[in-house]
Short mmCIF file of C-alpha atoms in Angstrom, two decimals:
data_model
loop_
_atom_site.label_atom_id
_atom_site.label_comp_id
_atom_site.label_asym_id
_atom_site.label_seq_id
_atom_site.Cartn_x
_atom_site.Cartn_y
_atom_site.Cartn_z
CA MET A 1 -55.13 65.76 39.93
CA ALA A 2 -55.30 69.74 39.64
CA GLU A 3 -51.38 69.61 40.43
CA PHE A 4 -51.26 67.24 37.71
CA LEU A 5 -52.89 69.07 35.31
CA GLN A 6 -50.90 72.27 36.35
CA PHE A 7 -47.67 70.51 35.45
CA LEU A 8 -48.91 69.16 32.38
CA LEU A 9 -49.79 72.09 30.90
CA SER A 10 -46.96 74.21 31.87
CA GLY A 11 -45.32 71.08 30.39
CA ILE A 12 -46.82 71.14 26.58
CA THR A 13 -46.26 75.13 26.64
CA VAL A 14 -42.27 74.71 27.00
CA GLY A 15 -42.33 71.84 25.60
CA ALA A 16 -43.96 73.02 22.46
CA ILE A 17 -41.16 76.16 22.47
CA TYR A 18 -38.61 73.32 22.84
CA ALA A 19 -40.13 71.45 19.71
CA LEU A 20 -39.73 75.16 17.40
CA VAL A 21 -36.37 75.13 18.44
CA GLY A 22 -35.61 71.59 17.83
CA LEU A 23 -37.19 72.12 14.14
CA GLY A 24 -34.43 74.44 13.66
CA PHE A 25 -32.01 72.32 14.53
CA SER A 26 -33.73 69.48 12.55
CA ILE A 27 -33.39 71.22 8.90
CA ILE A 28 -29.93 72.70 9.32
CA TYR A 29 -28.74 68.74 10.40
CA ASN A 30 -30.60 67.77 7.22
CA ALA A 31 -29.21 70.11 4.77
CA SER A 32 -25.71 70.16 6.03
CA HIS A 33 -25.33 67.34 8.69
CA VAL A 34 -24.02 71.18 10.99
CA ILE A 35 -25.12 71.14 14.40
CA ASN A 36 -25.69 74.76 14.22
CA PHE A 37 -25.13 76.14 17.94
CA ALA A 38 -26.30 79.58 17.00
CA GLN A 39 -30.05 78.33 16.86
CA GLY A 40 -30.29 79.40 20.46
CA GLU A 41 -29.32 82.82 19.76
CA PHE A 42 -31.67 83.37 16.44
CA VAL A 43 -34.49 82.44 19.37
CA MET A 44 -33.05 85.26 21.79
CA LEU A 45 -32.55 87.75 18.73
CA GLY A 46 -36.43 86.97 17.87
CA GLY A 47 -37.72 88.15 21.53
CA MET A 48 -34.96 91.01 22.00
CA GLY A 49 -35.86 92.52 18.48
CA THR A 50 -39.33 92.19 19.19
CA VAL A 51 -39.15 93.96 22.31
CA PHE A 52 -36.65 96.89 21.63
CA LEU A 53 -39.01 97.44 18.11
CA MET A 54 -41.92 97.89 20.50
CA ALA A 55 -39.68 100.17 22.78
CA ALA A 56 -39.17 102.09 19.66
CA GLY A 57 -42.87 102.55 19.30
CA LEU A 58 -43.84 99.73 16.88
CA PRO A 59 -47.20 97.58 17.82
CA LEU A 60 -46.64 93.81 18.25
CA ILE A 61 -48.21 93.33 14.92
CA VAL A 62 -45.45 94.87 12.79
CA ALA A 63 -42.52 94.39 15.50
CA MET A 64 -43.16 90.60 15.54
CA PRO A 65 -42.81 90.25 11.51
CA LEU A 66 -40.16 92.84 11.59
CA ALA A 67 -37.93 91.26 13.97
CA ILE A 68 -38.23 87.77 12.75
CA CYS A 69 -37.18 89.08 9.03
CA VAL A 70 -34.04 90.85 10.80
CA VAL A 71 -33.40 87.42 12.30
CA VAL A 72 -33.61 85.50 9.22
CA ALA A 73 -31.22 88.19 7.50
CA VAL A 74 -28.92 87.26 10.39
CA GLY A 75 -29.08 83.36 9.67
CA LEU A 76 -28.60 84.28 5.80
CA ILE A 77 -25.68 86.23 6.75
CA LEU A 78 -24.21 83.29 9.18
CA GLU A 79 -24.26 81.18 6.01
CA LYS A 80 -22.73 83.32 3.49
CA LEU A 81 -19.98 85.01 5.92
CA ALA A 82 -19.17 81.86 7.73
CA VAL A 83 -20.65 78.58 7.07
CA GLU A 84 -20.03 78.63 3.12
CA PRO A 85 -16.65 80.30 2.69
CA ALA A 86 -15.62 76.87 4.94
CA ARG A 87 -17.86 74.59 3.12
CA ASP A 88 -15.23 72.38 2.17
CA ALA A 89 -13.94 72.24 6.25
CA THR A 90 -15.22 69.04 8.43
CA VAL A 91 -18.53 68.97 9.97
CA VAL A 92 -16.91 69.38 12.95
CA THR A 93 -14.89 72.53 11.42
CA LEU A 94 -18.39 73.92 11.10
CA ILE A 95 -19.69 73.01 14.09
CA ILE A 96 -17.30 75.05 15.88
CA ILE A 97 -17.81 77.88 13.32
CA THR A 98 -21.43 78.29 14.80
CA ILE A 99 -20.41 77.93 18.18
CA GLY A 100 -18.17 81.09 17.53
CA ALA A 101 -20.82 82.84 15.68
CA SER A 102 -23.20 82.15 18.89
CA ILE A 103 -20.47 84.22 21.10
CA PHE A 104 -20.35 86.90 18.93
CA ILE A 105 -23.91 87.28 18.55
CA ARG A 106 -24.41 87.09 22.11
CA GLY A 107 -21.83 89.74 22.90
CA ALA A 108 -23.28 91.71 20.22
CA VAL A 109 -26.17 92.02 22.03
CA GLU A 110 -24.88 92.45 25.46
CA VAL A 111 -22.67 95.56 24.49
CA THR A 112 -25.97 96.98 22.32
CA LEU A 113 -28.86 96.11 24.34
CA GLY A 114 -27.80 95.62 27.52
CA LYS A 115 -27.58 92.97 29.81
CA ASP A 116 -31.28 93.31 31.78
CA PHE A 117 -34.06 90.99 31.71
CA HIS A 118 -37.13 92.08 29.32
CA ARG A 119 -40.83 90.98 28.79
CA LEU A 120 -43.35 91.16 26.10
CA PRO A 121 -47.05 91.81 27.28
CA GLY A 122 -49.13 88.47 26.52
CA PHE A 123 -50.38 88.62 22.83
CA SER A 124 -54.23 88.60 24.48
CA GLY A 125 -53.71 89.81 27.78
CA ASP A 126 -52.00 88.16 30.75
CA GLU A 127 -55.27 86.62 32.85
CA PRO A 128 -54.82 82.78 33.00
CA ILE A 129 -57.72 80.73 31.95
CA LEU A 130 -58.79 78.38 34.47
CA ILE A 131 -59.42 74.56 33.52
CA GLY A 132 -59.90 71.81 36.64
CA GLY A 133 -58.06 74.06 38.93
CA ALA A 134 -54.93 74.77 36.62
CA ALA A 135 -54.51 77.68 35.48
CA LEU A 136 -53.20 78.10 31.41
CA GLN A 137 -51.76 81.06 30.55
CA ARG A 138 -53.49 82.88 27.20
CA GLN A 139 -50.12 82.87 26.08
CA SER A 140 -49.63 78.89 25.77
CA LEU A 141 -52.82 78.77 23.10
CA TRP A 142 -50.68 81.25 21.11
CA ILE A 143 -47.59 79.09 21.43
CA ILE A 144 -49.13 75.76 20.65
CA GLY A 145 -51.16 77.14 17.76
CA ALA A 146 -48.07 78.52 16.14
CA LEU A 147 -46.49 75.06 16.51
CA ILE A 148 -49.23 73.56 14.79
CA VAL A 149 -49.14 76.17 11.94
CA VAL A 150 -45.53 75.51 11.33
CA VAL A 151 -45.39 71.89 11.51
CA ALA A 152 -48.66 71.87 8.50
CA GLY A 153 -46.48 74.59 7.13
CA LEU A 154 -43.46 72.49 7.07
CA LYS A 155 -44.81 69.42 5.97
CA TRP A 156 -46.70 71.60 2.94
CA PHE A 157 -43.05 72.69 2.29
CA PHE A 158 -41.72 69.38 2.24
CA ASP A 159 -44.41 67.21 0.55
CA HIS A 160 -45.40 69.93 -2.50
CA THR A 161 -42.81 72.61 -3.49
CA ARG A 162 -40.28 71.50 -6.08
CA LEU A 163 -37.46 73.41 -3.57
CA GLY A 164 -38.85 71.35 -0.44
CA LYS A 165 -38.17 68.48 -2.43
CA ALA A 166 -34.95 69.67 -3.57
CA VAL A 167 -33.63 70.29 0.06
CA LEU A 168 -34.97 66.60 0.88
CA ALA A 169 -32.67 65.15 -1.98
CA THR A 170 -29.60 67.38 -1.04
CA SER A 171 -29.66 65.97 2.44
CA HIS A 172 -30.02 62.37 1.56
CA ASN A 173 -27.33 62.32 -1.35
CA ARG A 174 -25.72 65.76 -1.51
CA ILE A 175 -23.40 64.85 -4.82
CA ALA A 176 -26.37 63.54 -6.55
CA ALA A 177 -28.39 66.27 -6.17
CA GLN A 178 -25.39 68.35 -7.56
CA LEU A 179 -25.57 66.17 -10.12
CA VAL A 180 -29.50 66.82 -11.32
CA GLY A 181 -28.74 70.61 -11.39
CA ILE A 182 -29.46 71.54 -7.57
CA GLU A 183 -27.46 74.55 -6.10
CA VAL A 184 -26.37 73.19 -2.48
CA ARG A 185 -25.52 76.70 -2.12
CA THR A 186 -28.93 77.89 -2.27
CA ILE A 187 -30.60 74.91 -0.32
CA LEU A 188 -27.90 75.73 2.90
CA LEU A 189 -28.95 79.20 2.44
CA VAL A 190 -33.05 78.52 2.55
CA SER A 191 -32.01 75.98 5.64
CA PHE A 192 -30.68 78.55 7.35
CA GLY A 193 -33.18 81.51 6.95
CA LEU A 194 -36.09 78.92 7.57
CA SER A 195 -34.45 77.60 10.87
CA ALA A 196 -33.13 81.18 12.03
CA GLY A 197 -37.19 82.29 11.48
CA LEU A 198 -38.47 79.34 13.42
CA GLY A 199 -35.87 80.39 16.40
CA ALA A 200 -37.27 83.96 16.16
CA LEU A 201 -40.70 82.84 16.50
CA ALA A 202 -39.87 80.50 19.42
CA GLY A 203 -38.21 83.38 20.75
CA ILE A 204 -41.25 85.99 20.42
CA LEU A 205 -44.00 83.57 21.66
CA THR A 206 -42.12 82.45 24.60
CA ALA A 207 -40.85 86.07 25.84
CA PRO A 208 -44.61 86.80 27.48
CA ILE A 209 -43.86 83.47 29.95
CA THR A 210 -39.92 83.29 30.35
CA LEU A 211 -38.31 86.76 30.01
CA THR A 212 -36.09 87.43 27.80
CA LYS A 213 -32.37 88.28 27.60
CA TYR A 214 -29.44 88.67 25.93
CA ASP A 215 -27.93 85.05 27.34
CA ILE A 216 -31.50 83.16 26.71
CA GLY A 217 -30.42 81.53 23.64
CA ILE A 218 -27.99 79.27 25.83
CA MET A 219 -30.19 77.40 27.81
CA LEU A 220 -32.94 77.54 25.01
CA GLY A 221 -31.11 76.39 22.69
CA LEU A 222 -29.21 73.39 24.52
CA LYS A 223 -33.00 72.24 25.26
CA GLY A 224 -33.87 72.30 21.85
CA PHE A 225 -31.17 70.30 20.75
CA ALA A 226 -32.14 67.86 23.72
CA ALA A 227 -35.51 67.95 22.25
CA ALA A 228 -34.03 67.59 18.45
CA ILE A 229 -31.94 64.71 19.94
CA LEU A 230 -34.29 62.59 21.59
CA GLY A 231 -36.83 62.78 18.67
CA GLY A 232 -33.83 61.64 16.43
CA LEU A 233 -31.77 64.43 15.01
CA GLY A 234 -33.16 65.13 11.37
CA SER A 235 -36.63 64.14 11.81
CA GLY A 236 -39.21 66.69 11.86
CA PHE A 237 -41.67 64.55 13.79
CA GLY A 238 -39.20 63.31 15.87
CA ALA A 239 -38.04 66.96 17.15
CA VAL A 240 -41.47 67.90 17.83
CA ALA A 241 -42.49 64.79 20.08
CA GLY A 242 -39.17 65.23 21.56
CA GLY A 243 -39.76 68.38 22.40
CA ILE A 244 -42.53 67.93 24.00
CA VAL A 245 -41.93 64.89 26.06
CA LEU A 246 -38.70 67.01 27.29
CA GLY A 247 -41.24 69.66 28.18
CA VAL A 248 -43.69 67.51 30.27
CA ILE A 249 -40.97 65.70 31.65
CA GLU A 250 -38.94 68.54 32.81
CA ALA A 251 -42.38 70.50 34.47
CA MET A 252 -43.19 66.88 36.10
CA ALA A 253 -39.52 66.97 37.68
CA ALA A 254 -39.59 70.46 38.96
CA GLY A 255 -43.11 69.70 40.10
CA TYR A 256 -42.68 66.97 42.09
CA VAL A 257 -39.20 66.39 42.90
CA SER A 258 -37.32 69.69 42.75
CA SER A 259 -37.28 72.99 40.87
CA ALA A 260 -33.68 72.74 41.19
CA TYR A 261 -33.05 69.81 38.82
CA LYS A 262 -35.52 70.95 35.81
CA ASP A 263 -32.46 71.80 33.88
CA ALA A 264 -30.86 68.34 34.31
CA VAL A 265 -33.67 66.78 33.01
CA ALA A 266 -32.70 67.53 30.06
CA PHE A 267 -29.17 66.91 29.97
CA VAL A 268 -29.88 63.40 32.10
CA ILE A 269 -31.72 62.99 28.76
CA ILE A 270 -28.97 63.96 26.30
CA LEU A 271 -26.52 61.56 27.90
CA GLY A 272 -29.32 58.96 27.90
CA VAL A 273 -30.31 58.89 24.49
CA LEU A 274 -26.96 59.22 23.12
CA PHE A 275 -25.51 56.40 25.31
CA PHE A 276 -28.74 54.06 24.54
CA MET A 277 -30.67 54.59 21.66
CA PRO A 278 -28.18 57.27 19.46
CA SER A 279 -30.96 57.45 16.62
CA GLY A 280 -33.41 58.76 18.82
CA LEU A 281 -36.95 57.93 19.03
CA PHE A 282 -37.70 58.55 15.35
CA GLY A 283 -34.46 59.12 13.78
CA ALA A 284 -33.54 57.38 10.55
CA LYS A 285 -31.76 53.91 11.60
CA GLY A 286 -28.02 53.40 10.15
CA ALA A 287 -28.60 50.87 7.53
CA GLU A 288 -29.71 52.01 4.43
CA ARG A 289 -30.64 49.92 1.07
CA VAL A 290 -27.92 51.02 -1.72
CA MET B 1 -6.82 75.61 -28.67
CA THR B 2 -9.78 75.78 -31.25
CA THR B 3 -12.45 73.10 -31.13
CA ARG B 4 -12.97 70.79 -33.96
CA PRO B 5 -16.15 71.54 -35.16
CA GLY B 6 -19.12 68.49 -34.42
CA THR B 7 -16.67 68.57 -31.12
CA LEU B 8 -19.41 68.48 -27.94
CA LEU B 9 -16.87 67.47 -24.89
CA GLU B 10 -13.16 68.15 -25.45
CA VAL B 11 -11.16 67.27 -22.23
CA THR B 12 -6.95 68.29 -22.76
CA GLY B 13 -4.56 67.30 -20.30
CA LEU B 14 -7.23 66.78 -16.96
CA THR B 15 -5.61 66.10 -13.86
CA SER B 16 -7.69 65.39 -10.68
CA HIS B 17 -6.16 64.93 -7.06
CA TYR B 18 -7.86 62.97 -3.93
CA GLY B 19 -5.42 64.54 -1.27
CA ARG B 20 -1.77 63.57 -2.30
CA ILE B 21 -2.99 60.78 -4.84
CA GLN B 22 -3.26 61.89 -8.35
CA ALA B 23 -5.99 59.84 -9.99
CA LEU B 24 -5.58 61.56 -13.54
CA LYS B 25 -2.85 62.42 -15.21
CA GLY B 26 -3.43 64.33 -17.79
CA LEU B 27 -6.21 63.05 -19.65
CA ASP B 28 -7.05 63.98 -23.49
CA LEU B 29 -10.44 62.79 -25.24
CA ALA B 30 -12.75 64.14 -27.28
CA VAL B 31 -16.47 63.14 -27.87
CA ALA B 32 -18.19 64.07 -30.96
CA GLU B 33 -22.07 65.21 -31.64
CA GLY B 34 -24.03 62.41 -31.67
CA GLU B 35 -21.76 59.74 -31.03
CA LEU B 36 -21.36 56.75 -28.59
CA LEU B 37 -17.97 57.00 -27.23
CA ALA B 38 -17.27 53.97 -24.57
CA LEU B 39 -14.30 53.85 -22.01
CA VAL B 40 -12.90 50.97 -20.74
CA GLY B 41 -10.43 49.91 -17.62
CA ALA B 42 -10.12 48.14 -14.67
CA ASN B 43 -11.53 49.40 -11.26
CA GLY B 44 -9.50 52.30 -9.76
CA ALA B 45 -8.15 53.10 -13.16
CA GLY B 46 -9.84 56.60 -12.69
CA LYS B 47 -13.03 56.25 -15.08
CA THR B 48 -15.44 57.29 -12.32
CA THR B 49 -13.35 60.28 -10.95
CA LEU B 50 -12.86 61.30 -14.98
CA LEU B 51 -16.75 61.19 -14.94
CA ARG B 52 -17.23 63.20 -11.85
CA THR B 53 -14.50 65.75 -13.09
CA ILE B 54 -16.61 66.48 -16.04
CA SER B 55 -19.74 67.12 -14.19
CA GLY B 56 -17.82 69.47 -11.53
CA VAL B 57 -18.26 67.65 -8.43
CA GLN B 58 -14.90 66.37 -8.06
CA PRO B 59 -12.50 69.60 -8.86
CA ALA B 60 -10.15 69.11 -11.60
CA SER B 61 -6.31 70.29 -10.52
CA GLY B 62 -5.39 71.42 -14.17
CA GLY B 63 -5.83 70.81 -17.72
CA THR B 64 -9.19 72.09 -19.18
CA ILE B 65 -12.77 70.93 -19.97
CA ARG B 66 -14.55 72.64 -22.62
CA PHE B 67 -18.34 71.87 -23.58
CA ALA B 68 -20.03 72.84 -26.61
CA GLY B 69 -17.34 75.56 -27.19
CA ARG B 70 -17.32 76.64 -24.01
CA ASP B 71 -14.55 76.33 -20.86
CA ILE B 72 -16.59 74.55 -18.15
CA THR B 73 -13.15 73.70 -16.11
CA ARG B 74 -14.26 75.76 -13.04
CA MET B 75 -18.04 75.79 -13.47
CA ARG B 76 -20.27 74.87 -10.71
CA ALA B 77 -21.76 71.24 -11.01
CA ALA B 78 -25.30 72.56 -11.53
CA GLU B 79 -24.55 75.02 -13.95
CA ARG B 80 -22.91 72.09 -16.07
CA VAL B 81 -26.18 70.49 -15.53
CA ARG B 82 -27.87 73.62 -17.41
CA LEU B 83 -25.73 73.38 -20.04
CA GLY B 84 -27.03 70.10 -21.20
CA ILE B 85 -24.40 67.81 -19.17
CA ALA B 86 -26.25 64.70 -17.10
CA GLN B 87 -25.06 62.25 -15.49
CA VAL B 88 -25.99 58.89 -14.24
CA PRO B 89 -23.66 58.33 -11.25
CA GLU B 90 -21.90 54.64 -10.19
CA GLY B 91 -24.55 52.93 -7.98
CA ARG B 92 -27.70 54.74 -9.50
CA GLN B 93 -27.45 57.05 -6.35
CA VAL B 94 -31.22 57.84 -6.38
CA PHE B 95 -32.97 59.68 -3.52
CA GLY B 96 -34.19 57.08 -1.61
CA PRO B 97 -37.09 58.35 0.64
CA LEU B 98 -38.68 60.31 -2.07
CA SER B 99 -41.33 58.65 -4.72
CA VAL B 100 -39.86 57.86 -8.33
CA GLU B 101 -41.83 60.30 -9.67
CA ASP B 102 -40.49 63.11 -7.24
CA ASN B 103 -36.93 61.51 -8.13
CA LEU B 104 -38.00 62.30 -11.85
CA MET B 105 -39.21 65.49 -11.18
CA LEU B 106 -36.05 66.62 -9.51
CA GLY B 107 -34.35 65.46 -12.67
CA ALA B 108 -35.73 68.00 -14.20
CA TYR B 109 -34.86 70.78 -12.02
CA THR B 110 -32.91 72.75 -14.44
CA ARG B 111 -35.84 72.63 -16.65
CA PRO B 112 -39.03 75.11 -17.12
CA ARG B 113 -41.94 73.51 -15.09
CA SER B 114 -44.03 73.44 -17.96
CA ASP B 115 -42.28 70.74 -19.98
CA VAL B 116 -42.14 68.81 -16.86
CA ALA B 117 -45.16 66.70 -17.02
CA GLU B 118 -44.83 65.94 -20.92
CA ASP B 119 -41.45 64.67 -20.10
CA ILE B 120 -42.33 62.43 -17.47
CA GLU B 121 -44.75 60.41 -19.43
CA ARG B 122 -42.01 60.30 -22.00
CA ILE B 123 -40.04 58.54 -19.37
CA TYR B 124 -42.92 56.23 -18.43
CA ALA B 125 -43.22 55.23 -21.84
CA MET B 126 -39.65 54.16 -22.26
CA PHE B 127 -39.65 52.18 -18.64
CA PRO B 128 -43.47 51.40 -18.15
CA ILE B 129 -42.13 49.48 -14.78
CA LEU B 130 -41.49 53.09 -13.32
CA LYS B 131 -45.18 54.30 -13.87
CA GLN B 132 -46.49 51.30 -12.15
CA LYS B 133 -44.04 52.37 -9.06
CA ARG B 134 -44.84 56.20 -9.41
CA ARG B 135 -45.57 56.41 -5.72
CA GLU B 136 -43.06 53.93 -3.98
CA PRO B 137 -40.42 55.42 -2.45
CA ALA B 138 -37.15 54.86 -5.04
CA GLY B 139 -35.11 53.15 -2.32
CA THR B 140 -38.01 50.18 -2.23
CA LEU B 141 -37.35 49.60 -6.07
CA SER B 142 -34.92 46.70 -7.27
CA GLY B 143 -31.16 47.22 -8.54
CA GLY B 144 -32.68 47.64 -12.45
CA GLN B 145 -35.40 49.46 -11.08
CA GLN B 146 -32.81 51.88 -9.71
CA GLN B 147 -30.97 51.91 -12.93
CA MET B 148 -34.11 52.78 -14.96
CA LEU B 149 -34.94 55.16 -12.58
CA ALA B 150 -31.58 56.70 -12.80
CA MET B 151 -31.40 56.88 -16.62
CA GLY B 152 -34.84 58.36 -16.33
CA ARG B 153 -33.60 61.17 -14.02
CA ALA B 154 -30.65 61.96 -15.94
CA LEU B 155 -33.06 62.25 -18.98
CA MET B 156 -35.41 64.42 -17.49
CA ALA B 157 -32.60 67.37 -17.96
CA ARG B 158 -33.37 66.77 -21.64
CA PRO B 159 -29.02 66.45 -22.04
CA LYS B 160 -26.80 67.28 -24.68
CA LEU B 161 -24.27 64.70 -23.41
CA LEU B 162 -25.41 62.03 -21.60
CA LEU B 163 -22.45 60.67 -19.26
CA LEU B 164 -23.54 57.06 -17.77
CA ASP B 165 -21.20 55.48 -15.10
CA GLU B 166 -21.13 51.49 -14.93
CA PRO B 167 -25.04 51.15 -15.61
CA SER B 168 -24.66 47.26 -15.84
CA MET B 169 -22.86 47.19 -12.30
CA GLY B 170 -24.87 44.55 -10.24
CA LEU B 171 -27.53 43.90 -12.55
CA ALA B 172 -28.64 40.30 -13.76
CA PRO B 173 -27.30 39.60 -17.29
CA LEU B 174 -31.19 40.13 -18.47
CA LEU B 175 -31.59 43.29 -17.14
CA VAL B 176 -27.78 44.14 -18.76
CA ALA B 177 -29.35 43.47 -21.69
CA GLU B 178 -32.63 45.49 -21.50
CA ILE B 179 -30.47 49.03 -20.30
CA PHE B 180 -27.97 48.13 -23.21
CA ALA B 181 -30.85 48.08 -25.76
CA THR B 182 -31.88 51.34 -24.18
CA ILE B 183 -28.91 52.89 -24.34
CA ARG B 184 -28.46 52.24 -27.84
CA LYS B 185 -32.07 53.58 -28.60
CA LEU B 186 -31.23 56.74 -26.95
CA LYS B 187 -28.11 56.63 -29.30
CA ALA B 188 -30.45 56.32 -32.32
CA ALA B 189 -32.30 58.87 -31.35
CA GLY B 190 -29.20 61.33 -31.45
CA THR B 191 -27.65 61.65 -27.79
CA THR B 192 -24.77 61.93 -27.23
CA ILE B 193 -23.53 59.40 -24.76
CA PHE B 194 -20.34 58.64 -22.67
CA LEU B 195 -19.96 55.24 -21.42
CA VAL B 196 -17.95 53.91 -18.89
CA GLU B 197 -17.84 50.44 -18.24
CA GLN B 198 -16.29 47.36 -16.57
CA ASN B 199 -18.06 45.08 -18.89
CA ALA B 200 -15.51 46.24 -22.20
CA GLN B 201 -17.33 43.43 -24.26
CA ALA B 202 -20.65 44.85 -24.16
CA ALA B 203 -19.45 48.58 -24.10
CA LEU B 204 -17.29 48.45 -26.78
CA SER B 205 -19.90 46.48 -29.15
CA ILE B 206 -22.14 49.25 -29.23
CA ALA B 207 -19.73 51.91 -29.27
CA ASP B 208 -18.50 53.97 -32.18
CA ARG B 209 -15.31 54.78 -30.50
CA GLY B 210 -13.60 53.64 -27.39
CA TYR B 211 -10.85 54.44 -24.94
CA VAL B 212 -8.72 52.50 -22.74
CA LEU B 213 -8.03 54.01 -19.45
CA GLU B 214 -4.92 52.79 -17.17
CA THR B 215 -4.32 54.52 -13.70
CA GLY B 216 -5.44 57.44 -14.88
CA ARG B 217 -3.93 57.63 -18.38
CA ILE B 218 -5.61 57.13 -21.90
CA VAL B 219 -3.49 54.11 -23.11
CA LEU B 220 -5.62 53.42 -26.40
CA GLN B 221 -8.14 54.70 -28.46
CA ASP B 222 -9.72 53.27 -31.77
CA SER B 223 -13.15 52.58 -33.06
CA GLY B 224 -15.27 50.54 -31.11
CA PRO B 225 -14.86 47.04 -33.58
CA ALA B 226 -11.23 47.78 -33.71
CA LEU B 227 -10.73 47.62 -30.02
CA LEU B 228 -12.72 44.57 -29.71
CA ALA B 229 -10.28 42.93 -32.10
CA ASN B 230 -7.30 44.60 -30.53
CA GLU B 231 -5.31 41.66 -28.79
CA ARG B 232 -4.05 43.79 -25.68
CA VAL B 233 -7.78 44.69 -25.13
CA LYS B 234 -8.62 41.09 -25.80
CA GLU B 235 -6.20 39.96 -22.69
CA ALA B 236 -6.94 42.74 -20.33
CA TYR B 237 -10.57 43.31 -20.45
CA LEU B 238 -12.18 40.34 -22.56
CA GLY B 239 -10.77 37.31 -21.07
CA ILE B 240 -9.95 35.74 -24.21
#
């Protein structure tokens, strides 16, 4: 029982990280129908940025928001310089552009900051809390708490602000959005900025647990993508549920089967969802009344 | 080129392409302030393309579009809305997952927030059914209600020029009559309207002037009643 609880707790923790990354995928997908494969790089940049800002002598409380701002700026620059100039290209072309951008960002970090692993200290110490024989890392509470705050914030943004509703309208019908005077360029910028910020937050929160490195974004990005696919691409609630489910299954597989298969779980899930239920758990069904 | 006084929209030599296919082949037309202009033509004549090009969601490949004296040929769609061109697109295109009220609110996206509440009440007075359904997702409305919502959404921009693309399409005769009555009321209130219709009879009978579009070219233009009496129009579009 203690063993099961242990796996469950660590599963929910990583699941919350996947959920944050998956939300980033969903937001950009909604606004542009592009799968942004540079999402994992935002995660890496958040963690690495904070590590190096702290190494430069800044306290966490300053380094963290500063790193998030830097990553948001990277997201905006990516949209402005790489995605917007190709706005008339097909979605596949745009996706390939994001893959290129992710390779570029990873390479730039490798060359400038090096290839070493880095670790951030836990936000409230590294002493675990014991619950029913299982050890809960204090950082897990930060991660889960951040996810709850982010989900509430996004819900407020999309339900109660004009800009949030404009993002939804653009995602539903881009031409009609332009006809009411919504600047699609602005909406794309907002989505990339928001996704980059969420990615950076995920990267910073997870750095005390999983460590961070220039190429950590590849795997976290793919896991977040799996979470978004599992929940139904474009559904915010789906990305969160998909992330938690994926994290828990992964932790159970690693615990009860073998940790060698841990990463395979995400990919089996991607394949399974794409084969058997392409719209995921909570995605929009294909049919729509016109 | 100088614009005649009173001309709100002036289109000169307009061409537009979908890939290699030319949909508009050098089109000239003008809409005067306060006028109700009807454009009729068969399916595929280029009616919708023309409206999309005027609104800026379809690029012009040649020619010019002038609005209120300004060249807007290369202007972005959102800026044209800000200048006063609003469109009710073909097939309504309401934002299905958003509520009726949110759809109306987004119609006023280019306007100061302080005007929104008052304008929404104005639209509700015009279409009381929308007020009843204000909290429901627009996608659950009937076709006629969606048409009213699409018109309400466009009017929320307080347009100087209202472009209407096939407002009667797919509606029952009673609803068509209601929509046309609304169009007449809008005109009486001074809105300049450019109405595109396959229902030539209904459109020409309320229009001040009309144009007939065939395969990307204007082939006839005259006053509404004159076009209704025109032998060629009768034969091709009125089924008489």
